[in-house]
PDB file of C-alpha atoms in Angstrom:
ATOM      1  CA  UNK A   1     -39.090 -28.295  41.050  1.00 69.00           C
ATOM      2  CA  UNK A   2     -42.380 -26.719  41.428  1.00 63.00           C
ATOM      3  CA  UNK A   3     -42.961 -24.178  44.332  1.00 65.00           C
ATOM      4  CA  UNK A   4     -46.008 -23.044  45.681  1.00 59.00           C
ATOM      5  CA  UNK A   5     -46.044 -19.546  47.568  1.00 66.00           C
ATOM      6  CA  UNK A   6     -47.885 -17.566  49.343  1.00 67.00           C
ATOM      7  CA  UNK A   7     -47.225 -14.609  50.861  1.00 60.00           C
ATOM      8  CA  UNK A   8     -48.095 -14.123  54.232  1.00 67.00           C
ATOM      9  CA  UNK A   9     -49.571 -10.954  56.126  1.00 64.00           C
ATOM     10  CA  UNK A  10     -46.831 -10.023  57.461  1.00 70.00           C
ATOM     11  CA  UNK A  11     -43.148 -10.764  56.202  1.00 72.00           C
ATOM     12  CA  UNK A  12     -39.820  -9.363  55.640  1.00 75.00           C
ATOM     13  CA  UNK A  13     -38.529  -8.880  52.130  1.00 74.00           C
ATOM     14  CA  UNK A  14     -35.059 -10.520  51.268  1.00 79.00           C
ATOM     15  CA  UNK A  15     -33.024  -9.972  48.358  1.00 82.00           C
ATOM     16  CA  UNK A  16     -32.456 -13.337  46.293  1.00 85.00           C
ATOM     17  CA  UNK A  17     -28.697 -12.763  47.142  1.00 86.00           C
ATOM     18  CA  UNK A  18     -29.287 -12.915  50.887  1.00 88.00           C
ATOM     19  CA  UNK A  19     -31.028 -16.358  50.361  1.00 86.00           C
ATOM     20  CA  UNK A  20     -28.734 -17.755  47.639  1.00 87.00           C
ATOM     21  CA  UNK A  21     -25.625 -16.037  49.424  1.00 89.00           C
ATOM     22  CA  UNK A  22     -23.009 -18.848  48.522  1.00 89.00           C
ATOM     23  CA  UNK A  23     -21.142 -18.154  51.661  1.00 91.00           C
ATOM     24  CA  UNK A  24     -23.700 -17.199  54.323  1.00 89.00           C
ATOM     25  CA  UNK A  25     -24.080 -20.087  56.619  1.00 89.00           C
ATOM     26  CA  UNK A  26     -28.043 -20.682  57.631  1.00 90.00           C
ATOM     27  CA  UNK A  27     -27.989 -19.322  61.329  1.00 90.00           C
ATOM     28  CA  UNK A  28     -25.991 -16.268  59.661  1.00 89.00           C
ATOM     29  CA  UNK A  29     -29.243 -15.552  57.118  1.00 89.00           C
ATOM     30  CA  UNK A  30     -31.723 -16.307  59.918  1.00 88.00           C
ATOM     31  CA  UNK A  31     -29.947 -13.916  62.305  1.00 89.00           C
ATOM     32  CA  UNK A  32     -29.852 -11.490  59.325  1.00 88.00           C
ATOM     33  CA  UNK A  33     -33.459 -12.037  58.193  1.00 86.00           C
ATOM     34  CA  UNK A  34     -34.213 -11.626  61.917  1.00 86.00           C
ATOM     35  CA  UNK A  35     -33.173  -8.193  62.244  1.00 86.00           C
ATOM     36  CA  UNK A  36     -34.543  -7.237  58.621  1.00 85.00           C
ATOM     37  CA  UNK A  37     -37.587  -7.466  60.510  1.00 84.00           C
ATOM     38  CA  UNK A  38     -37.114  -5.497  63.607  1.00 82.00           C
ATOM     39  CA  UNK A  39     -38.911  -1.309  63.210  1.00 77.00           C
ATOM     40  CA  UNK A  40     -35.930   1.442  63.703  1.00 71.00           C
ATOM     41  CA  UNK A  41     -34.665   1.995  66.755  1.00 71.00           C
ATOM     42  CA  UNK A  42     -35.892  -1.636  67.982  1.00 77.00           C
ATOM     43  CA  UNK A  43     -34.223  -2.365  71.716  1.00 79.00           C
ATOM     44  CA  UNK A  44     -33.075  -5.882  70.157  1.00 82.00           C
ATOM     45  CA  UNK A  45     -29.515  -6.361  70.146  1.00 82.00           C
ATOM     46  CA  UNK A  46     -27.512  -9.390  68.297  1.00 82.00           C
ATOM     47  CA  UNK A  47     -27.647 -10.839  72.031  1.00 81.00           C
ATOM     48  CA  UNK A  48     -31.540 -10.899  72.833  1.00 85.00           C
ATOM     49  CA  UNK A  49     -32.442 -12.189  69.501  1.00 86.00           C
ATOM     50  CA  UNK A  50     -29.450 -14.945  70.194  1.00 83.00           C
ATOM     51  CA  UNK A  51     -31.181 -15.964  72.956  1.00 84.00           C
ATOM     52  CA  UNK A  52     -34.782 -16.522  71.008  1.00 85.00           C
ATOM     53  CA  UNK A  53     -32.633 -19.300  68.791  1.00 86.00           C
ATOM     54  CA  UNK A  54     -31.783 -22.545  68.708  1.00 85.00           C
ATOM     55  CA  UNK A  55     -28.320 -22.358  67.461  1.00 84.00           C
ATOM     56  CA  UNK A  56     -26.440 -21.365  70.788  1.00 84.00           C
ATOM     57  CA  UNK A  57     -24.410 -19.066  71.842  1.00 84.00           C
ATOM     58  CA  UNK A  58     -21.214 -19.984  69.807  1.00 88.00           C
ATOM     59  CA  UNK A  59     -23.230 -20.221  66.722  1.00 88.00           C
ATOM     60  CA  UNK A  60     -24.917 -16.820  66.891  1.00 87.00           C
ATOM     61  CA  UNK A  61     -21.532 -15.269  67.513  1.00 88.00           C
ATOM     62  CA  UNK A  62     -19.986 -16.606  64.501  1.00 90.00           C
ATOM     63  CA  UNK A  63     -23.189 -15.698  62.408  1.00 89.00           C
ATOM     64  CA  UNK A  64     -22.670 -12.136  63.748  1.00 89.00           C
ATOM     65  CA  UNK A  65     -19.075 -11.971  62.940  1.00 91.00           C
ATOM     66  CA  UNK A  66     -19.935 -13.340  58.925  1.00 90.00           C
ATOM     67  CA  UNK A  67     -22.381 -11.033  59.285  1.00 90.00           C
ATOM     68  CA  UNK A  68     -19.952  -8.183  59.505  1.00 90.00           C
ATOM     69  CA  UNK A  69     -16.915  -9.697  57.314  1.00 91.00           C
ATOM     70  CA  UNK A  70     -19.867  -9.702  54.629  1.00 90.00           C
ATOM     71  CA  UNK A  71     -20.674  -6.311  55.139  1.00 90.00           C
ATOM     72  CA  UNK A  72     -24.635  -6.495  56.356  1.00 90.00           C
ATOM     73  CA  UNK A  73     -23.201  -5.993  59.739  1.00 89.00           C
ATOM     74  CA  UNK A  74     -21.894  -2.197  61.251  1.00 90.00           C
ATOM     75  CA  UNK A  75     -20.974  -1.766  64.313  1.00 87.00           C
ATOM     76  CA  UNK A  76     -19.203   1.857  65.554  1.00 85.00           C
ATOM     77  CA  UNK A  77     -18.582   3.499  68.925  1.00 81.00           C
ATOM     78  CA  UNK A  78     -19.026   7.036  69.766  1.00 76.00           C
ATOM     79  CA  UNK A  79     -17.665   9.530  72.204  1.00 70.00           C
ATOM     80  CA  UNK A  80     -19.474  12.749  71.264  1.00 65.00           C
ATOM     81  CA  UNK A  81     -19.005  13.859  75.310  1.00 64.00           C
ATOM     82  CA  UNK A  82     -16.976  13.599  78.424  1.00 65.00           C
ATOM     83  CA  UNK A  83     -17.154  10.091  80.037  1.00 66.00           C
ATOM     84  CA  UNK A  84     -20.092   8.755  77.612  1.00 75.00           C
ATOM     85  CA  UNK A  85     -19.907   6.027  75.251  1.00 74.00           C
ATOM     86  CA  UNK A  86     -22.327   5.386  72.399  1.00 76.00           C
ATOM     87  CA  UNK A  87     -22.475   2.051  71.013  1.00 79.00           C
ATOM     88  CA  UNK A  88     -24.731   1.834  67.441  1.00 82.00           C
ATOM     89  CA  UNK A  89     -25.786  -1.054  65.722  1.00 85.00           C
ATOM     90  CA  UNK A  90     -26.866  -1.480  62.401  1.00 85.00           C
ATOM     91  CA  UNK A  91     -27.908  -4.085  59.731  1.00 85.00           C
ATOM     92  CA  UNK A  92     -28.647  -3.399  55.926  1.00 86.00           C
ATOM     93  CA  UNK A  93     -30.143  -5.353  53.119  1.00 84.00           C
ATOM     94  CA  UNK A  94     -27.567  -5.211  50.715  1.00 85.00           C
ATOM     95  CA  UNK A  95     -23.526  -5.195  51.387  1.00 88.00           C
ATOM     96  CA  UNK A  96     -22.370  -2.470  51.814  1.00 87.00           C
ATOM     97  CA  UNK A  97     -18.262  -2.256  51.587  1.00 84.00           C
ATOM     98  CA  UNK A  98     -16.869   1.150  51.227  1.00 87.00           C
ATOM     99  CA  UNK A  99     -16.621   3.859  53.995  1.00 85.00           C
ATOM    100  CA  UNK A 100     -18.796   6.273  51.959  1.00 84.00           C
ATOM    101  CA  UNK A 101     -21.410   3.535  51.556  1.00 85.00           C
ATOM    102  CA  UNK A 102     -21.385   2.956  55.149  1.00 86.00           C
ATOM    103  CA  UNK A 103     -21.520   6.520  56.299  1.00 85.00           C
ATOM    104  CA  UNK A 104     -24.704   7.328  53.863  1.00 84.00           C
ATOM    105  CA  UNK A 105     -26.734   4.294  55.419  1.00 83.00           C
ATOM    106  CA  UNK A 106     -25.587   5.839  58.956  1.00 81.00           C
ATOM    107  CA  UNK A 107     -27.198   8.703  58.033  1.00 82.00           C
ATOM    108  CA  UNK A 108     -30.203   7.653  56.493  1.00 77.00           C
ATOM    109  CA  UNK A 109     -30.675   5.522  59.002  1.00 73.00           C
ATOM    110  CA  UNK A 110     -30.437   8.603  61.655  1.00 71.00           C
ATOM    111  CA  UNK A 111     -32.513  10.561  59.368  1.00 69.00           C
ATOM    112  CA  UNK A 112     -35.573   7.894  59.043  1.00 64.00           C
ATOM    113  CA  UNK A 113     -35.344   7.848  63.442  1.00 63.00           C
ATOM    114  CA  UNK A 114     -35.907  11.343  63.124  1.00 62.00           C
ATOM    115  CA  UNK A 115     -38.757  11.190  60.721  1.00 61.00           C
ATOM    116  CA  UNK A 116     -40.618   8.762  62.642  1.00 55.00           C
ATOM    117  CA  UNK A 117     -40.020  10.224  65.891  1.00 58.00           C
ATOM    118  CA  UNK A 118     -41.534  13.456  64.125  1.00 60.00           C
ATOM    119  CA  UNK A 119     -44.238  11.706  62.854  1.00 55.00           C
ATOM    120  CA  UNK A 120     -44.976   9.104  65.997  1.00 49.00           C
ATOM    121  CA  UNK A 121     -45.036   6.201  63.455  1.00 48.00           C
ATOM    122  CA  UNK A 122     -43.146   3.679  61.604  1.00 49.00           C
ATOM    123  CA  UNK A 123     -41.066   4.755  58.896  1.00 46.00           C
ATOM    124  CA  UNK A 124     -41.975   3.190  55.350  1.00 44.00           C
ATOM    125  CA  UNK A 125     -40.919  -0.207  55.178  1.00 44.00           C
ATOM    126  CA  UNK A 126     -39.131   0.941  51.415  1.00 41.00           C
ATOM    127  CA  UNK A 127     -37.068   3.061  52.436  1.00 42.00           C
ATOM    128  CA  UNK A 128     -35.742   2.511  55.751  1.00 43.00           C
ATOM    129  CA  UNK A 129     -32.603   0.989  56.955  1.00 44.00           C
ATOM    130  CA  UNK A 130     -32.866  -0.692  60.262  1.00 47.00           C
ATOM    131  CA  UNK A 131     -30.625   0.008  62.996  1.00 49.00           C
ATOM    132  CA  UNK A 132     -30.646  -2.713  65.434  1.00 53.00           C
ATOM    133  CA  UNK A 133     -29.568  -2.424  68.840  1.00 49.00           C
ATOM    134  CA  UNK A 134     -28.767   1.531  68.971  1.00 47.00           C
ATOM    135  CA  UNK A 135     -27.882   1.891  72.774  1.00 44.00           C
ATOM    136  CA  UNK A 136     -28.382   5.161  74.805  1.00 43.00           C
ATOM    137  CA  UNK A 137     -24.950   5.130  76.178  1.00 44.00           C
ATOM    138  CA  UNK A 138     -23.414   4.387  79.386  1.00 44.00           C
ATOM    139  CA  UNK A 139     -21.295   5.996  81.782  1.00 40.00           C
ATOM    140  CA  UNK A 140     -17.024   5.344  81.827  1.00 37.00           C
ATOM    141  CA  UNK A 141     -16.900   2.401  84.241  1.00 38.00           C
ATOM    142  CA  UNK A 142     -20.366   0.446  83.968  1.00 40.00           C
ATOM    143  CA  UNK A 143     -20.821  -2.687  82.454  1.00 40.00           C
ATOM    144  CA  UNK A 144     -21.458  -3.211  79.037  1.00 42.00           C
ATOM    145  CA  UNK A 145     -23.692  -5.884  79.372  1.00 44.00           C
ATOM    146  CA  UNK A 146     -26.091  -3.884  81.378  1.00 40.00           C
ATOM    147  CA  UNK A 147     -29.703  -4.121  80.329  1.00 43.00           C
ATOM    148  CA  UNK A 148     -31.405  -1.352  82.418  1.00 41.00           C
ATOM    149  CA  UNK A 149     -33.102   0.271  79.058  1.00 38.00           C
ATOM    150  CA  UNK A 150     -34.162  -3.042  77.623  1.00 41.00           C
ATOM    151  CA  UNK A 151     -35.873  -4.140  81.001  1.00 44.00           C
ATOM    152  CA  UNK A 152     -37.866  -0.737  80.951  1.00 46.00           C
ATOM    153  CA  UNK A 153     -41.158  -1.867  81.345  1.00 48.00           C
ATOM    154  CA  UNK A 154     -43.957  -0.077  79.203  1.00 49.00           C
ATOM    155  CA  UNK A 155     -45.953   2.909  80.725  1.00 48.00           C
ATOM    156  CA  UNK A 156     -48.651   2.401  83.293  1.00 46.00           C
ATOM    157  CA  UNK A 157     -51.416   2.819  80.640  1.00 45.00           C
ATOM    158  CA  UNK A 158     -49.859   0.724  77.801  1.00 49.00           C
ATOM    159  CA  UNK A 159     -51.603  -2.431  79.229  1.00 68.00           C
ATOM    160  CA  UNK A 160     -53.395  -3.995  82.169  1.00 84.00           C
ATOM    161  CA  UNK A 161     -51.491  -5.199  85.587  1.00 88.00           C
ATOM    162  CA  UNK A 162     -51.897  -8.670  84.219  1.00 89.00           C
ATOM    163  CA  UNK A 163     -49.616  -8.078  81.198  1.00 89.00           C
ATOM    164  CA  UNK A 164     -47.486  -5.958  83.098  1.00 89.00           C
ATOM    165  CA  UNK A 165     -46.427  -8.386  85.200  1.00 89.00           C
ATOM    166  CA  UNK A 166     -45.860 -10.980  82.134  1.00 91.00           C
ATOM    167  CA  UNK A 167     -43.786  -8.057  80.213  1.00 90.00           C
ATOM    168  CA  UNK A 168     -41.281  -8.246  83.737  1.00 87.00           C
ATOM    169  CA  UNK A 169     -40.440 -11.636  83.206  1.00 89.00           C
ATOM    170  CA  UNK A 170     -37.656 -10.744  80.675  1.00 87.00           C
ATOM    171  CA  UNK A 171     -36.474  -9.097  83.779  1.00 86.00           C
ATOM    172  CA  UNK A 172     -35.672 -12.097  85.371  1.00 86.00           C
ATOM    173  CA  UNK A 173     -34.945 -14.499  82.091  1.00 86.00           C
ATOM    174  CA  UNK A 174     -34.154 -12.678  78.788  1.00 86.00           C
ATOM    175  CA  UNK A 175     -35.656 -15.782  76.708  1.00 88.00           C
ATOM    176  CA  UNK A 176     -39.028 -14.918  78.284  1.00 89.00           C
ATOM    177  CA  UNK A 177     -39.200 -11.260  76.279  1.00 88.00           C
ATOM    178  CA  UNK A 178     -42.622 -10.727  74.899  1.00 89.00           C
ATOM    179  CA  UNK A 179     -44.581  -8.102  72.985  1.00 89.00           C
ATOM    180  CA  UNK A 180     -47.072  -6.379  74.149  1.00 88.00           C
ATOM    181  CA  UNK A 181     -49.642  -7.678  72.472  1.00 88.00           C
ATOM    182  CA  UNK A 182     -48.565 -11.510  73.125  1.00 89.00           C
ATOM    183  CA  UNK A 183     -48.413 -10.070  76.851  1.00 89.00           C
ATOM    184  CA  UNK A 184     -52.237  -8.786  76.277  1.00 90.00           C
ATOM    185  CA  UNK A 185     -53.169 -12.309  74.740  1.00 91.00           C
ATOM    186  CA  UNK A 186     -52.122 -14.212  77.873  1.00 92.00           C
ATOM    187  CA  UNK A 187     -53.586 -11.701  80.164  1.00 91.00           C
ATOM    188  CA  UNK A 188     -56.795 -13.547  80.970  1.00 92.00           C
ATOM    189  CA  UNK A 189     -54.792 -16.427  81.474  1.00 91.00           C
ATOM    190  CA  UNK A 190     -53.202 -14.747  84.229  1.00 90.00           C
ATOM    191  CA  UNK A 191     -55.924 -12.686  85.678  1.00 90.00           C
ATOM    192  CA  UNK A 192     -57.571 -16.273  86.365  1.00 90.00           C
ATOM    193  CA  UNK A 193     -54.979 -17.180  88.206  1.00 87.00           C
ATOM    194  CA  UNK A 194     -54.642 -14.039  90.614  1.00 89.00           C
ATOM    195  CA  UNK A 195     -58.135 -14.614  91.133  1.00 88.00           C
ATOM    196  CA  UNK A 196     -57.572 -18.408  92.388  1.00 87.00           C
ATOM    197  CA  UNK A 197     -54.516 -17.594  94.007  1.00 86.00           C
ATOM    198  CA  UNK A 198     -53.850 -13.859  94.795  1.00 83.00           C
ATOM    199  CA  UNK A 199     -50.061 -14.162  94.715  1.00 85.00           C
ATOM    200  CA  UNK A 200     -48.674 -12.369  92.191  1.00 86.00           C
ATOM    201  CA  UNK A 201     -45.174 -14.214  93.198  1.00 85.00           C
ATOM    202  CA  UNK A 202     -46.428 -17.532  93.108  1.00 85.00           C
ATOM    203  CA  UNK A 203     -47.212 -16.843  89.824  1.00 88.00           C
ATOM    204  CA  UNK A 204     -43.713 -15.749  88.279  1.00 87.00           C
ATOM    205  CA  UNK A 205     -42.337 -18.464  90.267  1.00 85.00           C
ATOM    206  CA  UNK A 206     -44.579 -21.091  88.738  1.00 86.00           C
ATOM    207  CA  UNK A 207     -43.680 -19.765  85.529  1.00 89.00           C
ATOM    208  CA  UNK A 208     -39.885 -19.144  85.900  1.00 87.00           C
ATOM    209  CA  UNK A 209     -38.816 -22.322  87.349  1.00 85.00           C
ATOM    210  CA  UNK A 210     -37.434 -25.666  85.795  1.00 83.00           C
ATOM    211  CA  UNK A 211     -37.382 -23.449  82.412  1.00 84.00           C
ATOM    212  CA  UNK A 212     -35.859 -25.450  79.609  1.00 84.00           C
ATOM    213  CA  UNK A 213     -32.858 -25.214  77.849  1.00 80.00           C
ATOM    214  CA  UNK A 214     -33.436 -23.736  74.878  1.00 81.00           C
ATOM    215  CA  UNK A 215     -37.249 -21.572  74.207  1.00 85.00           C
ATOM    216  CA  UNK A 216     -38.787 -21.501  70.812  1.00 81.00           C
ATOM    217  CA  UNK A 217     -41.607 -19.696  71.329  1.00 85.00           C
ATOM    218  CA  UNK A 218     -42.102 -18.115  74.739  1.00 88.00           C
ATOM    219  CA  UNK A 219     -46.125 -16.978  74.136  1.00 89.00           C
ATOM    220  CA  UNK A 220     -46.573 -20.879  73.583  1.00 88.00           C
ATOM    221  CA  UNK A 221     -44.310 -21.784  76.747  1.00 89.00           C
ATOM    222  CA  UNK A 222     -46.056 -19.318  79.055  1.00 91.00           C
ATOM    223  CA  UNK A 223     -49.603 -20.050  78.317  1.00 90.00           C
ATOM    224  CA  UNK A 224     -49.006 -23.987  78.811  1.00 90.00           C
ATOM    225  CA  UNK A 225     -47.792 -23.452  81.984  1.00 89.00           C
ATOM    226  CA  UNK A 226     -50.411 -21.214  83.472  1.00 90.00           C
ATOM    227  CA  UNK A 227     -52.774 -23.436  81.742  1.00 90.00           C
ATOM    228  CA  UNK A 228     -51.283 -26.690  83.206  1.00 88.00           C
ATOM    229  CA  UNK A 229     -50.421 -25.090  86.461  1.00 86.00           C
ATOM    230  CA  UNK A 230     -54.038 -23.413  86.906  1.00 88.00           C
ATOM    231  CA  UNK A 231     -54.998 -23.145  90.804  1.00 87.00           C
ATOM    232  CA  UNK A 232     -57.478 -24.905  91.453  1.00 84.00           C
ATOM    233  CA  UNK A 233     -60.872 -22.428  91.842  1.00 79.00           C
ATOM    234  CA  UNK A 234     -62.321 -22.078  95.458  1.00 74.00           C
ATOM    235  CA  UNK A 235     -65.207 -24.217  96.890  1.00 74.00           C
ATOM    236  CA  UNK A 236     -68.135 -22.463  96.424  1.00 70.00           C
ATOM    237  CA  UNK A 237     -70.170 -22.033  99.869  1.00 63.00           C
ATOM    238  CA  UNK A 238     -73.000 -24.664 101.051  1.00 63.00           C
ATOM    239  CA  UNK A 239     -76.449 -22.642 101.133  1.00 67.00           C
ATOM    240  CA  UNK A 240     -77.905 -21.705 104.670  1.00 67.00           C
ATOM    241  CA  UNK A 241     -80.180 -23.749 106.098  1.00 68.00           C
ATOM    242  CA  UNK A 242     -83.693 -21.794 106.220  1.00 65.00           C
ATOM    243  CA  UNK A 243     -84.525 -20.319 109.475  1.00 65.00           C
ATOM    244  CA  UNK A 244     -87.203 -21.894 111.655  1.00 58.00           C
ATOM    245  CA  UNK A 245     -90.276 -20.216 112.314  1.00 57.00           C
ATOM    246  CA  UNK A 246     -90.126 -17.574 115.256  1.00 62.00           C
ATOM    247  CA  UNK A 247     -91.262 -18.906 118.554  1.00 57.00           C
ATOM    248  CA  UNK A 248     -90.466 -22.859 117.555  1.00 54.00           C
ATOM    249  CA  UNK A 249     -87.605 -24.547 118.618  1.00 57.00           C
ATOM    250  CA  UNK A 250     -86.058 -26.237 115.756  1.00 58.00           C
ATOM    251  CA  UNK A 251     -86.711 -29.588 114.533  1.00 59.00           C
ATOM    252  CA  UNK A 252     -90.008 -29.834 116.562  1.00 58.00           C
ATOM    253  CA  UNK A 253     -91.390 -33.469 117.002  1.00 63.00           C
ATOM    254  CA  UNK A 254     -94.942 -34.448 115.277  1.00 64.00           C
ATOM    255  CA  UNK A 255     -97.724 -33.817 117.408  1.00 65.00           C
ATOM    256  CA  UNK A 256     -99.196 -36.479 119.327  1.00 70.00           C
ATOM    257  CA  UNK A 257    -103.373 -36.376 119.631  1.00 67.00           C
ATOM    258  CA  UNK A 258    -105.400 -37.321 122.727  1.00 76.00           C
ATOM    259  CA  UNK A 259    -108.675 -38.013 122.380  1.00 78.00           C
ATOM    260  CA  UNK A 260    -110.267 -37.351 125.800  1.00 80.00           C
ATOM    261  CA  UNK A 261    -108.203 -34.495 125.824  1.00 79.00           C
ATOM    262  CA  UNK A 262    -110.166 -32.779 122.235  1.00 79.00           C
ATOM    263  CA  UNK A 263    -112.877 -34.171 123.694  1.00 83.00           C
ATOM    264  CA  UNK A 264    -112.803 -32.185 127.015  1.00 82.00           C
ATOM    265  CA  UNK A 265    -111.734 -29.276 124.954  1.00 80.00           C
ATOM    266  CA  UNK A 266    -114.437 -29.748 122.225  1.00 82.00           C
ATOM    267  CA  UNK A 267    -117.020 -29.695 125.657  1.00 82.00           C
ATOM    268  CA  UNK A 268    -115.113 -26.534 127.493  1.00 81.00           C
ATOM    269  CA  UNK A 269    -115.790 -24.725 124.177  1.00 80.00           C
ATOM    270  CA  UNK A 270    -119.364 -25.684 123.977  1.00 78.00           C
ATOM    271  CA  UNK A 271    -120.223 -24.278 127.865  1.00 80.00           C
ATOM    272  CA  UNK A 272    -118.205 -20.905 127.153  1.00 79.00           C
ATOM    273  CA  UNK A 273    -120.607 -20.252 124.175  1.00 79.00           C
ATOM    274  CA  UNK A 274    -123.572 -20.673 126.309  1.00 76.00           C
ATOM    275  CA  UNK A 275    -122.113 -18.411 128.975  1.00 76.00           C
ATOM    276  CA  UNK A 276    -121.462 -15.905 126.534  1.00 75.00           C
ATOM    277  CA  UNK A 277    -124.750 -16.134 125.279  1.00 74.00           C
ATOM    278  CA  UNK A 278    -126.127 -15.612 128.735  1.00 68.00           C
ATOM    279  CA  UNK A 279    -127.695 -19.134 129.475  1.00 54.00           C
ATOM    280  CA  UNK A 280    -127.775 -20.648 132.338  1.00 57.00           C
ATOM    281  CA  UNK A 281    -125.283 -24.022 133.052  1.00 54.00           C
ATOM    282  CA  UNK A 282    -127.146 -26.075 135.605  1.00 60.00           C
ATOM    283  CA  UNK A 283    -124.947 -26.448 138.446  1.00 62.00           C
ATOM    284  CA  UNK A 284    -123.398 -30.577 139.041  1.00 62.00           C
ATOM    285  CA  UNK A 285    -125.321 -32.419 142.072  1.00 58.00           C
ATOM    286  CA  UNK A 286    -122.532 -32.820 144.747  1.00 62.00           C
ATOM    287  CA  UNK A 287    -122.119 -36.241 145.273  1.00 59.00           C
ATOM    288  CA  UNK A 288    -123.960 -38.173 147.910  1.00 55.00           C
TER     289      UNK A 288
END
């Protein structure tokens, strides 16, 4: 078997014994390979990225439990204070089996977080660990399944109102969630429409309803619907008539001429020259 490869811009590197794992089923390496790819300190969880595949939910749960019994999968909960739970997630390249293998990749995994906090950028793709999921805690008594930090929506001047309002979509369906920068991409798309129809709620509705079961690719999904579902743009206004001269009632009927009428005029003229030239008009006889 020949194979032909080439490597793309960007891509996650996998071990041959993730992809040749004998006992790994296929959504289990996908889910793994998934989260491989996710920065530290992504807001992913097992869950949202569940939702972005194919498999279902009973699939991705049993992927996420191999996960774990094959030791690329930690989970541990924390309660460093009163009435606070910490839930952490995280996934490694390689197995990792005993409890003082685990606790250093908890810790270098805290330690890279730190660094590129420090340093306001991504931690070398060599050396880090990624923690998936880690959650901010919640409060004795709440939900688990609450979502308030993944909904966050970015800062005012991360991107324009038209991306905003694309990014708040995974508010209302999870399967929607899109990056910033596939949230930029679609922005004209959008910003056409609010000019056509300046209704920002007639736009998540048109794009929220009758959503399919499963969604590959939700930059694809979104832009084919505001493409397809593109108001329709306003007439554009008649020109104004131009304005009849002053003095002249519109549409004025052609001129009819009278010829003993110019004539008599033609003659009136021709005696008011005279007068002004002081010469005498000889008066009419009277009639007999």
């Amino acid at each position: 078997m020949h194979v032909h490869f080439i490597a793309p811009d960007r891509y996650v590197r996998a071990s041959h014994e993730i992809v040749r794992h004998p006992r790994l089923r296929a959504t289990a390496k996908s889910l793994l390979l998934w989260a491989l790819s996710l920065p530290p300190g992504t807001r992913e969880t097992v869950l949202t990225i569940g939702h972005r595949m194919a498999e279902g939910r009973m699939a991705i749960s049993r992927a996420r439990n191999q996960l774990i019994d094959e030791g690329y999968l930690h989970v541990r909960r924390q309660h460093p204070t009163k009435g606070t739970w910490t839930t952490d997630v995280m996934v490694t390249s390689v197995p990792l089996r005993t409890a003082e293998e685990i606790a250093a990749a908890w810790e270098g995994a805290a330690a890279s977080d730190r660094t590129a906090a420090a340093a306001d950028t991504p931690a070398s793709p060599a050396r880090r660990i990624p923690a998936l999921g880690r959650s901010k805690g919640r409060q004795v008594g709440t939900s688990p399944d609450s979502k308030t930090a993944e909904n966050t929506p970015p800062p005012e001047g991360a991107c324009g109102p038209e991306a905003r309002l694309l990014l708040e979509l995974a508010r209302h369906d999870p399967r929607l969630r899109l990056s910033t920068a596939e949230a930029a991409a679609l922005a004209p798309l959008a910003a056409d429409w609010l000019t056509r129809d300046a209704r920002p709620h007639r736009l998540l509705h048109t794009l929220l309803a009758g959503l399919p079961e499963r969604i590959h690719a939700p930059q694809a999904l979104l832009r084919t619907r505001l493409q397809r579902s593109m108001p329709a743009a306003p007439p554009t206004a008649a020109p104004a008539p131009a304005p009849a001269p002053r003095g002249l009632p519109p549409d004025l009927p052609p001129a009819r001429v009278d010829a003993a009428a110019a004539e008599r005029n033609r003659a009136g003229v021709g005696r008011a020259r005279e007068l002004l030239r002081g010469a005498r008009i000889p008066r009419p006889v009277p009639a007999l």
